[in-house]
Short mmCIF file of C-alpha atoms and ligand atoms in Angstrom, two decimals:
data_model
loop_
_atom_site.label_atom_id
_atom_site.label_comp_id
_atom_site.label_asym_id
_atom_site.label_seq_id
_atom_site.Cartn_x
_atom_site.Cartn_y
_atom_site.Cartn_z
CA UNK T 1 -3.35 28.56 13.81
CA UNK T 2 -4.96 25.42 15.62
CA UNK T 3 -5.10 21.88 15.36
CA UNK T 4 -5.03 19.33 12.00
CA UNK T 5 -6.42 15.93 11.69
CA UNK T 6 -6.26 13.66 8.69
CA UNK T 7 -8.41 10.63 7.99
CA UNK T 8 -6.72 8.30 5.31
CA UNK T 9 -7.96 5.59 3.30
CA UNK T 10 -6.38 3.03 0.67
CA UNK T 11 -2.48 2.03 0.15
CA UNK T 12 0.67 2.66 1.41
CA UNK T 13 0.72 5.70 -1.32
CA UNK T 14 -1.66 7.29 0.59
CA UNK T 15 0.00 6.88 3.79
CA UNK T 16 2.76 8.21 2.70
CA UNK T 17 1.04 11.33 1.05
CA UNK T 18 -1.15 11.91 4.09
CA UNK T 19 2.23 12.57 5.94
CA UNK T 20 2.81 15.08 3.37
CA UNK T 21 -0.19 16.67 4.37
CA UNK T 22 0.58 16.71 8.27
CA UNK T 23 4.06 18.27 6.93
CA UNK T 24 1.93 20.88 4.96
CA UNK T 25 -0.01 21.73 7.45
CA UNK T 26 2.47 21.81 9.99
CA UNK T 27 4.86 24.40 7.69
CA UNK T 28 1.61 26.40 7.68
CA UNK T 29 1.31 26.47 11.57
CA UNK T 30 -1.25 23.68 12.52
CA UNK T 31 -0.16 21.03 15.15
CA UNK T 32 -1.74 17.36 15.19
CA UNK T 33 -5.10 17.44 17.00
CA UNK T 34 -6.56 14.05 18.39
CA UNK T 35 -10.16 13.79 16.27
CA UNK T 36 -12.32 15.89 14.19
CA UNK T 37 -13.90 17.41 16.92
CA UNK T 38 -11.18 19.76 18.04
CA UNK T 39 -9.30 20.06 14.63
CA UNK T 40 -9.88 23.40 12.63
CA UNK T 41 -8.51 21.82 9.50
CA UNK T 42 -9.37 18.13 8.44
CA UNK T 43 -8.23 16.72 5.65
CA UNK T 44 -9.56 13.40 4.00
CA UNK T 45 -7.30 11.78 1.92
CA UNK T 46 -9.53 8.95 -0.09
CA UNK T 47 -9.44 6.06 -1.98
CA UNK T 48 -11.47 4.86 -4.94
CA UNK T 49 -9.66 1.31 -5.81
CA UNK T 50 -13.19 -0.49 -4.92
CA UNK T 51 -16.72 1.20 -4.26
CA UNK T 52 -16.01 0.25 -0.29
CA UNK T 53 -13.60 2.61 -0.05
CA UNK T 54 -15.07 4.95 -1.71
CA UNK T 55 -18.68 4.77 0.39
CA UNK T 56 -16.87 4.83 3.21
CA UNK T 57 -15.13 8.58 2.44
CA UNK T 58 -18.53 10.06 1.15
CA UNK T 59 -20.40 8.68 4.35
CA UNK T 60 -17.63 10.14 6.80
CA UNK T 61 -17.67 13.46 5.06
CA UNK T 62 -21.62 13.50 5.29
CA UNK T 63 -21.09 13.07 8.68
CA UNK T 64 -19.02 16.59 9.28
CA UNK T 65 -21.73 18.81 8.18
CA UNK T 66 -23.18 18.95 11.73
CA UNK T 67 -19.80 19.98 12.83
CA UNK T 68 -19.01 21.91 10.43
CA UNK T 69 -22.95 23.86 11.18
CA UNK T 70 -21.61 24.24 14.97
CA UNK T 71 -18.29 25.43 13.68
CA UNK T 72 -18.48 27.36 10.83
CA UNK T 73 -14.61 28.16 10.20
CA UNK T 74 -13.56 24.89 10.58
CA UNK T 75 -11.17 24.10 6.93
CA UNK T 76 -12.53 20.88 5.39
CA UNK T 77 -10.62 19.69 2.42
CA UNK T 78 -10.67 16.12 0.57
CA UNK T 79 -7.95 14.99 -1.79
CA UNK T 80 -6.71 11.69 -3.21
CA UNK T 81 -7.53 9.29 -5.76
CA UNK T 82 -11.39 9.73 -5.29
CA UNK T 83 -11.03 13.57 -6.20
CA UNK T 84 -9.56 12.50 -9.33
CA UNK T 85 -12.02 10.93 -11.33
CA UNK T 86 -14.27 12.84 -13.79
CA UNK T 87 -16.97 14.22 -12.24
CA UNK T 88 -15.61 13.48 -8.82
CA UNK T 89 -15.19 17.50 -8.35
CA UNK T 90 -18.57 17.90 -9.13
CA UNK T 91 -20.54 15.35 -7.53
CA UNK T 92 -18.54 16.98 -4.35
CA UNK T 93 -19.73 20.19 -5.29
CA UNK T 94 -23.03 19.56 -5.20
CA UNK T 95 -23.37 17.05 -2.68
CA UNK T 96 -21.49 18.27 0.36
CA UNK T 97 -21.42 22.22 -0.41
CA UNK T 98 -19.74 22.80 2.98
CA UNK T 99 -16.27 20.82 2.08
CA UNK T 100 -13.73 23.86 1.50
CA UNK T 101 -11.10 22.51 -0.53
CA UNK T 102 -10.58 19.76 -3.35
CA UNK T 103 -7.41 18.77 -4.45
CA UNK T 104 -6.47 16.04 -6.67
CA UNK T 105 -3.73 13.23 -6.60
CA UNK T 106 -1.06 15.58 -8.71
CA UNK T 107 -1.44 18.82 -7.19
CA UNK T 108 -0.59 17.96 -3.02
CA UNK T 109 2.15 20.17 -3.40
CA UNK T 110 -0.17 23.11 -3.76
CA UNK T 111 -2.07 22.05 -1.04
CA UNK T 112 -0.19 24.62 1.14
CA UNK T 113 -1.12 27.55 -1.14
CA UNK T 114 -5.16 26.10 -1.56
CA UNK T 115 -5.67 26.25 2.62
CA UNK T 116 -4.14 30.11 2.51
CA UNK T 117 -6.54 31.14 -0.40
CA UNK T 118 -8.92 29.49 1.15
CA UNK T 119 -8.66 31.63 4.41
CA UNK T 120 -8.14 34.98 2.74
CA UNK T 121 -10.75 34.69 -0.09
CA UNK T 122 -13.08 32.42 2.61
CA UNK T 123 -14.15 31.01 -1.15
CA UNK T 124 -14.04 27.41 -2.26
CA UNK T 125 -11.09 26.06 -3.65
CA UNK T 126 -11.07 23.54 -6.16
CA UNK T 127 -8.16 22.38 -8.21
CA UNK T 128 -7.86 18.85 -9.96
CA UNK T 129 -5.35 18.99 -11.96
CA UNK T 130 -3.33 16.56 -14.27
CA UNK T 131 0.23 17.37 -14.23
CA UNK T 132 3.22 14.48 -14.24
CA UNK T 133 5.67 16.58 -12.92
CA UNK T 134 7.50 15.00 -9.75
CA UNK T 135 7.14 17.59 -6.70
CA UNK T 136 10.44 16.85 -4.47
CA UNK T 137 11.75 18.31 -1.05
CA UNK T 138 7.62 18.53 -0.03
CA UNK T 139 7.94 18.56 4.11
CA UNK T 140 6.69 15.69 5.64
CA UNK T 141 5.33 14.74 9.18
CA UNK T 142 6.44 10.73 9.73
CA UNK T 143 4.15 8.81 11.23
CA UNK T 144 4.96 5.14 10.74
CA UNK T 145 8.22 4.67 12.61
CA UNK T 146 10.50 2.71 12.56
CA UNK T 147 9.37 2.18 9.02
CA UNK T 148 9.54 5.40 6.53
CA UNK T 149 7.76 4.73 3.40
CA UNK T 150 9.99 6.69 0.01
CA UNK T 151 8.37 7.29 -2.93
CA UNK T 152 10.77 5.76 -6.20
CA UNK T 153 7.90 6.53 -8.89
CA UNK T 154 4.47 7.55 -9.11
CA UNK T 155 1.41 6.71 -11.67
CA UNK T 156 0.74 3.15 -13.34
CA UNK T 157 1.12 2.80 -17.30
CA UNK T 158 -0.28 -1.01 -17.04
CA UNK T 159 -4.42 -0.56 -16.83
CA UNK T 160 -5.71 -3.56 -15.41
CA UNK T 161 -8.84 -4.30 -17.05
CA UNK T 162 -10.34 -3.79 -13.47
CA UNK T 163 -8.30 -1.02 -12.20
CA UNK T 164 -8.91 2.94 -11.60
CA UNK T 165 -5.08 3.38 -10.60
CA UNK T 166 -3.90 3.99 -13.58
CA UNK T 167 -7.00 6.78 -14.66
CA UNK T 168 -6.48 9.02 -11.20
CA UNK T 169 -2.33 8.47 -10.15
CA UNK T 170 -1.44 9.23 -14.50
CA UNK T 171 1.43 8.17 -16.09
CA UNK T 172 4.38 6.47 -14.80
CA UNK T 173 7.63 8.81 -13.74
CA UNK T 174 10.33 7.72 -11.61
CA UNK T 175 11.99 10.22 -8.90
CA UNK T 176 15.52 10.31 -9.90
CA UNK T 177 18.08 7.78 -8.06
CA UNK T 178 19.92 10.48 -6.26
CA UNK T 179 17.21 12.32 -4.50
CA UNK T 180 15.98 8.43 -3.26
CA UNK T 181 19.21 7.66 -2.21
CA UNK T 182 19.74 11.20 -0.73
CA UNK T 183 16.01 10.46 1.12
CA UNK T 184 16.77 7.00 2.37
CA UNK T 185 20.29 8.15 3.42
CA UNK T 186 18.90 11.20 5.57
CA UNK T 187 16.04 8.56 7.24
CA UNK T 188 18.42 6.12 8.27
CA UNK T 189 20.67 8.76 9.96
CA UNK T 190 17.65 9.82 11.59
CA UNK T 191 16.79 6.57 13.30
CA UNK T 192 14.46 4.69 10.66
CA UNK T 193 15.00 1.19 10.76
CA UNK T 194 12.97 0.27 8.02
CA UNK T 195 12.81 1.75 4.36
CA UNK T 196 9.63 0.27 2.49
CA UNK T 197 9.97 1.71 -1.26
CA UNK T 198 6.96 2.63 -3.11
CA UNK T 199 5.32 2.63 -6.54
CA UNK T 200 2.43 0.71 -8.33
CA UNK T 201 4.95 -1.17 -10.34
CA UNK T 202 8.47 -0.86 -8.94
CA UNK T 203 9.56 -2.93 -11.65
CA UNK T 204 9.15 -0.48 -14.28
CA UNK T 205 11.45 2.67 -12.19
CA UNK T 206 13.88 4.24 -14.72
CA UNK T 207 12.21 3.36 -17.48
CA UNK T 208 11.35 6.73 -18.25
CA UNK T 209 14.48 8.49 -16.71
CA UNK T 210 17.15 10.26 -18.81
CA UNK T 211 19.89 7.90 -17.26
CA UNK T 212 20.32 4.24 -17.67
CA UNK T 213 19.18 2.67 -14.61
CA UNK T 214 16.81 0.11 -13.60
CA UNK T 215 15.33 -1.09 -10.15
CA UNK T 216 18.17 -3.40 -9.50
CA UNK T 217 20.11 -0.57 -9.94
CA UNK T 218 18.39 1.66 -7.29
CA UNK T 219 18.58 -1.25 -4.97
CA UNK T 220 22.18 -1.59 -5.08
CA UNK T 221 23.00 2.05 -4.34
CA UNK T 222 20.09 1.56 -1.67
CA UNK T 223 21.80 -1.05 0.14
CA UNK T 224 25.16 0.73 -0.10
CA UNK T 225 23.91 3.38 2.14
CA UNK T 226 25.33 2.73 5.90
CA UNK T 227 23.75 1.17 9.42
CA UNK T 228 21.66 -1.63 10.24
CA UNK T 229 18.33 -0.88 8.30
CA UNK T 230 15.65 -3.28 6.30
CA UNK T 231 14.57 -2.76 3.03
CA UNK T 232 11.08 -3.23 1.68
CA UNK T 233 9.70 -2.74 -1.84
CA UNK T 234 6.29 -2.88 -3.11
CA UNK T 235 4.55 -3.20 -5.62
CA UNK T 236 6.14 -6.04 -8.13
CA UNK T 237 4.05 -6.52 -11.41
CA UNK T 238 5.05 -10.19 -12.01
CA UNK T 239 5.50 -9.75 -15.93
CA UNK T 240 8.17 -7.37 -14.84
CA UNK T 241 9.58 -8.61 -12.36
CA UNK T 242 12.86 -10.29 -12.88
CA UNK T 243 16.44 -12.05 -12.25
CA UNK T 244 18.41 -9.25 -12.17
CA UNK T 245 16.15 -7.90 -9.02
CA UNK T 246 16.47 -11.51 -7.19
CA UNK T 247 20.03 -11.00 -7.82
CA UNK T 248 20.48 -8.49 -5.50
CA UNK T 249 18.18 -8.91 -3.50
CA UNK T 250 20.20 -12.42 -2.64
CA UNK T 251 23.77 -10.34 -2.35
CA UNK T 252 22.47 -7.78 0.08
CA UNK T 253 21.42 -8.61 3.40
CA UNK T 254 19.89 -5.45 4.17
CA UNK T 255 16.94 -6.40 1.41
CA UNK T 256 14.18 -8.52 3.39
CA UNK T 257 13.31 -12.32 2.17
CA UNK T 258 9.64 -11.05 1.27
CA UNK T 259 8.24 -10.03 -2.34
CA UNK T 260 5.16 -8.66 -2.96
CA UNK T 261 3.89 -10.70 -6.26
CA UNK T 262 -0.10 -10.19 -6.84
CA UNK T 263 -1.26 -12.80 -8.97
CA UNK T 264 -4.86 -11.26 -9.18
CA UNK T 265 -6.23 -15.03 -10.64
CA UNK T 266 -5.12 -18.31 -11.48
CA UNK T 267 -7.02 -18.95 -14.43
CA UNK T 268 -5.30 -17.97 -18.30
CA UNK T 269 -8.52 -16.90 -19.76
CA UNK T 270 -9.73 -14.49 -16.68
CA UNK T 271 -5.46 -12.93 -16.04
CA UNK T 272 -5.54 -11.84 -20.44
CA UNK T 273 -9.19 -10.41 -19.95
CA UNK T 274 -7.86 -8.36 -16.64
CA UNK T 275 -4.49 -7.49 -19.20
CA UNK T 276 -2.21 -8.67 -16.72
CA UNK T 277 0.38 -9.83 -19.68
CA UNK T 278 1.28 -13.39 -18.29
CA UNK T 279 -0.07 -17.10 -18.13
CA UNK T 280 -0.58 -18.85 -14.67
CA UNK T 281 2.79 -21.30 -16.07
CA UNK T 282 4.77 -17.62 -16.40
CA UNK T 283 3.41 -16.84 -12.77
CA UNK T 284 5.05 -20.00 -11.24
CA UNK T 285 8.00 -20.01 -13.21
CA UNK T 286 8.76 -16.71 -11.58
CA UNK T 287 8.20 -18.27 -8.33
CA UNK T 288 10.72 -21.06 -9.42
CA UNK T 289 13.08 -18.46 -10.45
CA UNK T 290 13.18 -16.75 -7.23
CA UNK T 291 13.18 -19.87 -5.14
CA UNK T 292 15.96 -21.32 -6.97
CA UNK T 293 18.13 -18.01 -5.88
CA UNK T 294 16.68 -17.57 -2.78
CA UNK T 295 14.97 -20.86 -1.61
CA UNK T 296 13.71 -19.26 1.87
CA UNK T 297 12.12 -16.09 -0.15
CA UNK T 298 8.78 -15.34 1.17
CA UNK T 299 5.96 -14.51 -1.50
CA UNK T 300 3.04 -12.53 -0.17
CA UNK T 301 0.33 -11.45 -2.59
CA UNK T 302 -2.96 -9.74 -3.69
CA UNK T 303 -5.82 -12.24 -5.44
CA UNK T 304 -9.11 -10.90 -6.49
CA UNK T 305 -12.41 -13.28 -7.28
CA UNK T 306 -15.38 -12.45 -9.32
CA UNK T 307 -14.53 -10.96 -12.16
CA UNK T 308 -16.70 -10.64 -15.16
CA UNK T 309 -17.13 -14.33 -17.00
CA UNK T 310 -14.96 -16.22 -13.99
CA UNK T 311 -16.80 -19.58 -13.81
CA UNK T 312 -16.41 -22.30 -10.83
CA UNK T 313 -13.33 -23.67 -13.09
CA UNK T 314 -11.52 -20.64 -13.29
CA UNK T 315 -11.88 -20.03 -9.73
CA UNK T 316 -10.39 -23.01 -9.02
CA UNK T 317 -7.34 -22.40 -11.01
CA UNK T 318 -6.92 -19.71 -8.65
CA UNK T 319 -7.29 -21.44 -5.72
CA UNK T 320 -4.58 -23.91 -7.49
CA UNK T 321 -2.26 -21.20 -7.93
CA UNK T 322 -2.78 -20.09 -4.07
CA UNK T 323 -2.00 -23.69 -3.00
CA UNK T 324 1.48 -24.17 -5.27
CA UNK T 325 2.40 -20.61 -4.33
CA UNK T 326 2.21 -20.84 -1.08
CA UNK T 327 2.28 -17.02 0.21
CA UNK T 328 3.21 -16.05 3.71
CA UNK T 329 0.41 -13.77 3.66
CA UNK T 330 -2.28 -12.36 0.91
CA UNK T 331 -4.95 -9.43 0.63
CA UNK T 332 -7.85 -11.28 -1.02
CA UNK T 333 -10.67 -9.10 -2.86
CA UNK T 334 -14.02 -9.30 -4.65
CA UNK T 335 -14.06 -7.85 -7.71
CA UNK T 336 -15.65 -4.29 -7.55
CA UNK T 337 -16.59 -2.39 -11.02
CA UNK T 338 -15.19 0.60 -11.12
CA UNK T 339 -16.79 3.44 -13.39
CA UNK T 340 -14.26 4.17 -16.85
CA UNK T 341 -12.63 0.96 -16.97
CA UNK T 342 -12.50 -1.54 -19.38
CA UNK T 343 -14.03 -4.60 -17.15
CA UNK T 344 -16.83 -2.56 -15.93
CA UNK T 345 -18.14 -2.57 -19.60
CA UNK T 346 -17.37 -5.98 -20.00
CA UNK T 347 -20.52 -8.98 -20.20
CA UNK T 348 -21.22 -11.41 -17.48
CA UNK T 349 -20.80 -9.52 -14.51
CA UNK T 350 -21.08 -12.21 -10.91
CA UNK T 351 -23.62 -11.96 -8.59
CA UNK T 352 -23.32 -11.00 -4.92
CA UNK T 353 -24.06 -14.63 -4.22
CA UNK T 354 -21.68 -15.93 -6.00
CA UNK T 355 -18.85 -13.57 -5.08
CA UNK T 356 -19.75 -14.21 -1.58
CA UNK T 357 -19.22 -18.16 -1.70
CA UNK T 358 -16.00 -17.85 -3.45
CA UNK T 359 -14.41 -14.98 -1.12
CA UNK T 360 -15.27 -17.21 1.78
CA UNK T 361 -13.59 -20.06 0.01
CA UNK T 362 -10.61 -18.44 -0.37
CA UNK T 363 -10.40 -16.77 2.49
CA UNK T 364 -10.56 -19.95 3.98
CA UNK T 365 -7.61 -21.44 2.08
CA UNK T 366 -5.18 -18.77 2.43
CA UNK T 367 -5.73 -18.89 6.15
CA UNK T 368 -5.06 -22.89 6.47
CA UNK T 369 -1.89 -22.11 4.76
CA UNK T 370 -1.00 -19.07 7.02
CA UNK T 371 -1.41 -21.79 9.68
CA UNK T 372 0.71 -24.05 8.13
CA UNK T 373 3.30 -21.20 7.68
CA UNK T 374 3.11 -20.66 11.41
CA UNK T 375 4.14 -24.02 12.42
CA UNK T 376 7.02 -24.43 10.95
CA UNK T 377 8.56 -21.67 13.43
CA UNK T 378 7.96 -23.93 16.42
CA UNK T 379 10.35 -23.75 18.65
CA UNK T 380 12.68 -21.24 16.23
CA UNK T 381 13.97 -17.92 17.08
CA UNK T 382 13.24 -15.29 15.24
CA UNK T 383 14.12 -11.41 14.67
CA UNK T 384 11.80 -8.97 14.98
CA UNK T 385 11.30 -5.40 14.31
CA UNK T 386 9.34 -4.08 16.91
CA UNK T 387 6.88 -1.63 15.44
CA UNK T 388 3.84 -1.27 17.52
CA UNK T 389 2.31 -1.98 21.05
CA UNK T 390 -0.67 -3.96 21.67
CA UNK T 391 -2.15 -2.05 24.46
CA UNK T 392 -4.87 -4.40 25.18
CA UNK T 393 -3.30 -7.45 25.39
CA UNK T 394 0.00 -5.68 26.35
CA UNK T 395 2.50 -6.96 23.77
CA UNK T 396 4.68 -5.44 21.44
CA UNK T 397 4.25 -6.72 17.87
CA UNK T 398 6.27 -7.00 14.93
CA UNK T 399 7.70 -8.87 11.71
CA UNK T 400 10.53 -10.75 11.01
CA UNK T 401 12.44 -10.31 7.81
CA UNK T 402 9.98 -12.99 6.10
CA UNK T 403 6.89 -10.35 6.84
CA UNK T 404 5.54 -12.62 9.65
CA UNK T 405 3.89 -10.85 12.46
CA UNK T 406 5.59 -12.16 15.97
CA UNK T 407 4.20 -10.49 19.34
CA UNK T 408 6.89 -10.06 22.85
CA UNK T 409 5.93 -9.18 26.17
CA UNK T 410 8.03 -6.58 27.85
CA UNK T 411 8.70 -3.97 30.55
CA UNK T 412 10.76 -1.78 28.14
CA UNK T 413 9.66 -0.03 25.46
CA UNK T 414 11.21 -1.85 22.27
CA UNK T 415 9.50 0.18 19.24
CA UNK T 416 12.02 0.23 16.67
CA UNK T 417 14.40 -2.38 18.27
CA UNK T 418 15.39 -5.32 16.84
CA UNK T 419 14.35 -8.02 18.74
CA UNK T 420 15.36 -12.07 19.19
CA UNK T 421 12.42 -14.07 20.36
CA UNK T 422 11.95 -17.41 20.86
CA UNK T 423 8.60 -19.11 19.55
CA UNK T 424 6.44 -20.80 22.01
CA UNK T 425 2.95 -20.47 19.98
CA UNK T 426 2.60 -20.75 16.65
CA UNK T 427 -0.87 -22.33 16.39
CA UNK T 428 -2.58 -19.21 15.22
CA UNK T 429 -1.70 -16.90 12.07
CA UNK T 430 0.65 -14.74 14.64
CA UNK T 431 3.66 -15.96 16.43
CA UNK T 432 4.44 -15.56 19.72
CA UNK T 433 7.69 -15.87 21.83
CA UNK T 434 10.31 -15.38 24.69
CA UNK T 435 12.95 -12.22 24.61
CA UNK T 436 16.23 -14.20 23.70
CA UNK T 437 17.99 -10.69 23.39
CA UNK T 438 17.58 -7.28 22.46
CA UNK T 439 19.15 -5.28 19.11
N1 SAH F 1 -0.18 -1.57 -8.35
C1 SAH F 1 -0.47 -2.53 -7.38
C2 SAH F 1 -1.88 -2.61 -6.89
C3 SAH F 1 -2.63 -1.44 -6.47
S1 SAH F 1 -4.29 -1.75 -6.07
C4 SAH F 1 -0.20 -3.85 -7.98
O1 SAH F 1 -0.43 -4.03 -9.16
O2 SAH F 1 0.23 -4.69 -7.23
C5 SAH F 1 -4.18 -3.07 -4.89
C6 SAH F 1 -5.00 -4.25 -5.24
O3 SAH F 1 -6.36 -3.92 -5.27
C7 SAH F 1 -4.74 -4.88 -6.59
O4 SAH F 1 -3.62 -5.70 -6.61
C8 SAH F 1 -6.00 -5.65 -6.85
O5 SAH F 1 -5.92 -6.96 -6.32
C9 SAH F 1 -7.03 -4.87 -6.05
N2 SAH F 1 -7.97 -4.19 -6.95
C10 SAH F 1 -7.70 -3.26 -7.88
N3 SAH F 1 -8.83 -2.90 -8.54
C11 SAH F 1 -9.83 -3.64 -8.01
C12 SAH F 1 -11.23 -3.74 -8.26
N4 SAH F 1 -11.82 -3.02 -9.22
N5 SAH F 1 -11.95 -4.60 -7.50
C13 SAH F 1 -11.37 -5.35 -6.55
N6 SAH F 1 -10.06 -5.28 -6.27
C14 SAH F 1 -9.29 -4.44 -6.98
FE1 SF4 F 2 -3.79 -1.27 -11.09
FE2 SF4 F 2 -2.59 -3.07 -12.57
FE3 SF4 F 2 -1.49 -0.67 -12.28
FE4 SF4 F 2 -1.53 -2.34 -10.22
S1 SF4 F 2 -0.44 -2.67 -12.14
S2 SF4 F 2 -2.08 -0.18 -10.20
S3 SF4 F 2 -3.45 -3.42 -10.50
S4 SF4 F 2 -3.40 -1.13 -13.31
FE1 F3S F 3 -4.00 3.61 -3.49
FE2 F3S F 3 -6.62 3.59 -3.51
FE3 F3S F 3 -5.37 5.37 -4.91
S1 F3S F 3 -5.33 1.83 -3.48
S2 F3S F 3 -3.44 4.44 -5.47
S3 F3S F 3 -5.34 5.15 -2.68
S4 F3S F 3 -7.20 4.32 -5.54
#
């Protein structure tokens, strides 16, 4: 059949659902190709959080018509979040007539069925469609081993003043607690080391299920699965998340010292016009919570600047709530509008300038204190799970249980070994160390 190749943008979500696609295309025949130029089938899987991501997709997919000119029955098919807003189908349509198939955020299970239509009819297929059923036992192609990312629940029911999740991934639903533990159970035999759990607001899984179970829950039955594995979750929505979670998290071992807590702002006024349902005082009295049960919890987080009305003041709430919080590491952003939600209608959008000036700020801050986090591992030894080589600089790289990044030098290949080093830098954001011993 010939060769696939998959270009991915935005979150973990779509990571995960691009190696869905690899495992439909590889049911249908395709192997893994190295670049668009010798792939018959290429599949873009975008993004649409902020306009960035979005550009980027639409200028990459310009850039195939060329190709696609010189190679007429090459497949070209774009999916994801992008796909999924109004108009999005269209605007495709008419833009780049030589993309072959569309599919949407809710229908990757048909994606399969679209690329054999497409090659018997040789017609365009276009599907978006909104449909909250949960599509298990789909065939997927790993790619990010050790770690394997599981789906526990799809869609967002919060809508963030700012955010398009909630518009193009629908309605919460949680994948039943069996079929994750079944999933997790069946990775770990298989050599995983890592399980990271996904969904926009872990917090909320079960909510919606016929059985009485929550997210603690699912953890506990997680952890009671056998072998030496780490467990990751992601993402927490801080009005949700709660004791009951820290609980276990502090009983089982297997659970990694590292929550994911966005804060999004600092100040009271901006956090109710984004609708993110708690005060700046509820924020940190989480944080106290989950220090007070696990005092060496890391907290790493997502913090946004620049949106509508946010004056100097409020920004510097935020950068008060990024100094008492103290996160291991954070994703900062600049507010993008995004077309259908609430903020975009909103008055007193920030200028460019403005934006600019307090991204740099901030930027600046969180990096002093991912300095500061460094240093206190001098001299420590740490445990690392070895996830990637460094070719360049020829170092193996990966992250303690904490989520900080430590790098090794070493004849043997270690991916997916745990690994004891021994700091001896820790003046930069990364660590770096000594092989004390090996898994
Ligand atoms: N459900 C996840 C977040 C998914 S989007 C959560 O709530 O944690 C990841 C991050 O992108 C968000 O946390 C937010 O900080 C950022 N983001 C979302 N919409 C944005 C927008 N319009 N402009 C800039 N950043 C945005
Ligand atoms: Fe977006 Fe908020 Fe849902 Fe996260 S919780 S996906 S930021 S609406
Ligand atoms: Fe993820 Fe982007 Fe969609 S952040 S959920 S891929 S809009």
């Amino acid at each position: 059949m010939g060769k696939y190749f998959i270009i991915t943008y935005g979150c973990q979500m779509n990571e995960h659902e691009s190696e869905k696609i690899a495992g439909t295309f590889e049911a249908l025949g395709y192997e893994r190709g190295e670049s668009v130029e010798d792939a018959d089938i290429v599949a873009f899987n975008t993004c649409c959080v902020r306009e960035n991501a979005e550009r980027h997709a639409y200028g990459n997919i310009g850039a195939l018509k060329p190709i696609k000119k010189a190679r007429p029955n090459m497949i070209i098919a774009v999916g994801g979040c992008m796909t999924q807003q109004p108009g999005a189908a269209e605007k495709l349509r008419s833009t780049f007539p030589f993309v072959d198939i569309v599919f949407g955020t809710q229908n990757l299970s048909e994606l399969g069925e679209m690329v054999k239509r497409r090659i018997e009819t040789n017609k365009r297929v276009v599907d978006i469609v909104e449909n909250n059923a949960i599509a298990e036992g789909q065939p997927a192609v790993r790619n990010s081993f050790p770690n394997a990312w599981v789906n526990v629940m799809y869609g967002c029911n919060n809508f963030c003043t700012y955010c398009i999740v909630p518009y193009v991934r629908g309605r919460e639903r949680s994948r039943s607690c069996d079929n994750i533990v079944e999933e997790v159970r069946q990775l770990v035999g298989e050599g995983y080391k890592e399980i990271t759990l996904l969904g926009q607001n872990v917090n909320s899984y079960g909510k919606d299920l016929p059985e009485k179970v929550d997210f603690a829950d699912l953890l506990q039955e997680v952890c009671k699965i056998d072998g030496k594995f780490r467990l990751r979750f992601i993402s927490n929505h801080p009005k949700d998340f709660n004791e009951k979670v820290v609980k276990v998290m502090a009983e089982n071992p297997k659970i990694c010292k590292c929550v994911h807590l966005p804060v999004q702002a600092g100040s009271d006024r901006i956090l109710k016009l984004m609708n993110r349902q708690y005060t700046a005082e509820q924020y940190i009295e989480k944080l106290d919570m989950l220090h007070k049960i696990i005092p060496d919890c890391a907290v790493t987080s997502d913090i946004m600047i620049g949106f509508p009305t946010e004056t100097e003041e409020d920004f510097q709430d935020t950068l008060k709530v990024v100094e008492r919080a103290n996160y291991i590491s954070a994703f900062t952003f600049v507010y993008s509008r995004r077309s259908g939600t609430v903020a975009d209608r909103m008055e007193g959008h920030i200028s460019d300038e403005v934006k600019k000036d307090r991204i740099v700020r901030l930027v600046d801050l969180q990096n002093r204190i991912n300095r500061e986090q460094s240093k206190k591992y001098e001299g420590k030894t740490i445990e690392i799970l070895c996830e990637d080589y460094d070719e360049k600089r020829d170092l193996y790289l990966g992250r303690d249980e904490y989520g900080k990044m430590g790098y090794c030098k070493s004849d043997e290949n270690l991916l997916g070994k745990f690994v004891n080093i021994k700091i001896n830098d820790c003046s930069g954001i990364s660590l770096f160390g000594d092989i004390v011993s090996i898994e």
